[in-house]
Amino acid sequence: MSDQVTLTIDGKEVTVPRGTKVIEAAKQVGVEIPHFCYHPGLPVDGNCRMCIADVRTWNARAEKHFPARRPAVTCWTDAEENMQVFTDTDEVKKSRATVMEFLLINHPIDCPICDKAGECMLQDHYMQHDGKRSELREEKIHKPRLKPFGERIVYNGERCILCSRCTRFTAHVSKTHDLGIVNRGDRAVVELAQGSTFDNAYTDNVSDICPVGALTKTDFRFKKRVWFLKHTDSVCGGCSRNCNTVVDHDRAEIVRIMPRRRDEVNGHFMCNEGRDIYKSLAATVRTSAPISRVDELGAGPSWDDALAWAGGKLGEQKKGGKLAVIGSPWMSNEEALVLGHLAGKVCKSAWMDIKNDVIEGYPADDLLHTDDHNPNRAGVIAAGVVPGKKDGKDLAAIQEAIAAGEVEVLLVWGTGLANHYDSVEAMHEAVAKVPVVIQLTDAMDALSEVAQLVLPVRNWAERDGTWTNFEGHTSRFRKALRPHGQARDGFELLSAMCTAAGGKPPVKTFKDARKKLKQDPDSDVREVADGEFAFYKGQSLYRHHSGTTEV
Amino acid sequence: MSIDHSNLTWSKPAADRLEWLRTRYPADKQRALILPVLHMAQREFGWVSPSVIDFVAAAIPVPTIQVEEVACFYTMYNRKPIGRWHLQVCHNISCSLMGAEIVLEHIEGKLGIKRGETTPDGEFTLMGAECLGSCGTAPMMQVNDHYYENLGLSDVDELLETLRATADIADDEANVAHGPGSGPSRKLPQDGEAHTAGSGVVLPGHAAGGH
Ligand code: SF4
Ligand code: SF4
Ligand code: FES
């Protein structure tokens, strides 16, 4: 028996591995079968019956297709050789409408005050597949509407369609067994297991995958109508997993962060810490223009003067070898490429390493979170900022050299140098021995209080770039927000510094950097399934359907 | 016979039966034990309290929520304490036609409680039930695991007296070890008579047992 099966879906032929569900096979030929309970990241349950289609199996002995006795659920049914699937016959359409009617019997239809409105599968399927007025003339069943599930999730039993996605998530993905469906018939509701506090690191995912507005996040409730949000592909920097995300923003500020499907990195999900990272981003202290503490420049130098001065100082070190460069695991691969070149080729620096910018965060677990709370250590090293590249002169050696007064110019990217000292004072005392400290940073920290020159760069939400995770998968993040003040793009700034130091940047454009790095940020290869939900064909609506922007 | 639920342990026969039950399901399907073990627990501890749910979950073992889901789904698990005698009067169609409502109201009056309630002395819990599968002998009620059929109001009176006078049932071992309906018929005193003597409630305008 071959491992592949070929079948037709609405007349379109498709070949898929044996065991593929019909609903998945259909996606491959661009046929979207409406569904609620099915989610590619969860075990199949087949309870909603929305995904029915007319499925005809091939009988080899009789040499004909068997007409189906009744419509089949395509999320349960395996694709078979020579199968015929019809997804839009009148009978199928009628069945769907009937399923919708049942689902809506007790649904409160409170879309105007529901946070899910605009990205709700029930709403969309109603518009597409039902569209009828309610036939119900009786009082609807009432259920709890404001039930906290832990601190981050609120449950509304009336909106719930009992698809069991959330309970399957806690049973099979987080394996915490927090949620279950209790009682029966029209009294059934999702309930928190007795004794559960629902405070694990992945709780918010249940809100994403809830096809309706039954599970809302305390962090997002009543904050913004989703149709006012702009969506930008991004990557989480919370740990070296690099979960692919979508940053939902309103030009000036990020309102929420949602996971984006990337099978080889994070699958469909992300952790709560990653979602909250926008808050710490918003809380950082920024500088909108260069700051200097040297007399030649004055307190607020122009970018041109600051660059010329910095380039001069770096250029002086070309031969002397008294330059130490400390990069950061928060740099993009492209920036690391240029910094590595500036340090190694342009300035021939002897000292080079990466510091540990963030040392606190969720502990590592066996789902997603890793124990490196910085995103791009692997990528920065691969791109050329190699710790102790020359004669093993790494961070420890740099610290020794600083203490011994051997370092003349210290170039630091980002924050957190103090993490490598016993205290902030100890760090201050050490760097006081260095005549020229230049810090390129997106946030002010203890070093910015004493550095001779602080150059503001854009943070991850304000620039384009790629990070490479601990397993070697590269993901691309894109500019979502307007840059703060005069903060400059790191890649472009470092390239300018190469020139100012009397050298040449390694590549001319960001695109060339991508080419040179020979990495494939797979996230660039985005299919329709990755974000554009095409319920309304021709209209490009970006939707967080099922939370992970899957179709 | 209220049982302390703060420190639950199986009786010896129950513990033995649990071990035997385990052997009946494949190792990866031990979840199937939830139903029989809950029944057993209910018999042992009187009702399925939150502590009993935790206890059963740990005994199998399965996540607590799975036991909760099952315990809430089936009405035969009592999620509230019940009296010594659990009276379930069928009021589905056949029994209704034969006067189940009259039986229910009669018992309510007699015991001074409404359906769903327990007498203050903890003797009786009265409930209405849907079809108990005994339509041919309507009206009927189930008392604990036992059927009483073709009930007349005087049968009911007599039965309630008998039950009240019957000694404690908790030490009946056969009862612990078997699920409802599967056990050997456990006879109450005069059970034989009480069982079939009646001929139904006489509805106005109908002859007794008139069909
Ligand atoms: S809360 Fe949402 S995900 Fe959970 S069962 Fe209800 S509708 Fe499904
Ligand atoms: S697991 Fe790591 S990368 Fe993923 S969301 Fe959490 S902090 Fe971000
Ligand atoms: S999606 Fe197939 S039954 Fe719900």
Coordinates of C-alpha atoms in Angstrom, one line a residue, chain A residues 167 171 177-185 191-194, chain B residues 49-51 53-54 63-66 68-69 72-75:
Chain A
T167 CA -10.6 21.2 27.3
A171 CA -5.8 17.7 28.5
H177 CA -6.1 19.0 33.0
D178 CA -7.7 22.2 34.2
L179 CA -10.8 22.4 32.1
G180 CA -13.7 20.0 31.5
I181 CA -17.3 20.0 30.4
V182 CA -19.6 19.2 33.2
N183 CA -23.4 18.5 33.3
R184 CA -25.2 17.6 30.2
G185 CA -27.5 18.7 27.4
E191 CA -15.8 24.1 34.3
L192 CA -12.5 24.5 36.1
A193 CA -11.4 21.3 37.7
Q194 CA -11.9 21.4 41.5
Chain B
S49 CA -18.9 14.6 47.2
P50 CA -16.0 16.6 45.9
S51 CA -13.7 14.7 48.2
I53 CA -14.2 12.7 43.3
D54 CA -10.7 13.5 44.4
P63 CA -7.1 13.6 36.3
T64 CA -9.8 14.9 38.7
I65 CA -11.6 16.7 35.9
Q66 CA -12.4 13.5 34.1
E68 CA -16.0 15.4 37.6
E69 CA -17.2 15.2 34.0
C72 CA -22.0 15.3 36.5
F73 CA -23.2 13.6 33.4
Y74 CA -25.1 10.7 35.0
T75 CA -27.9 11.4 37.3

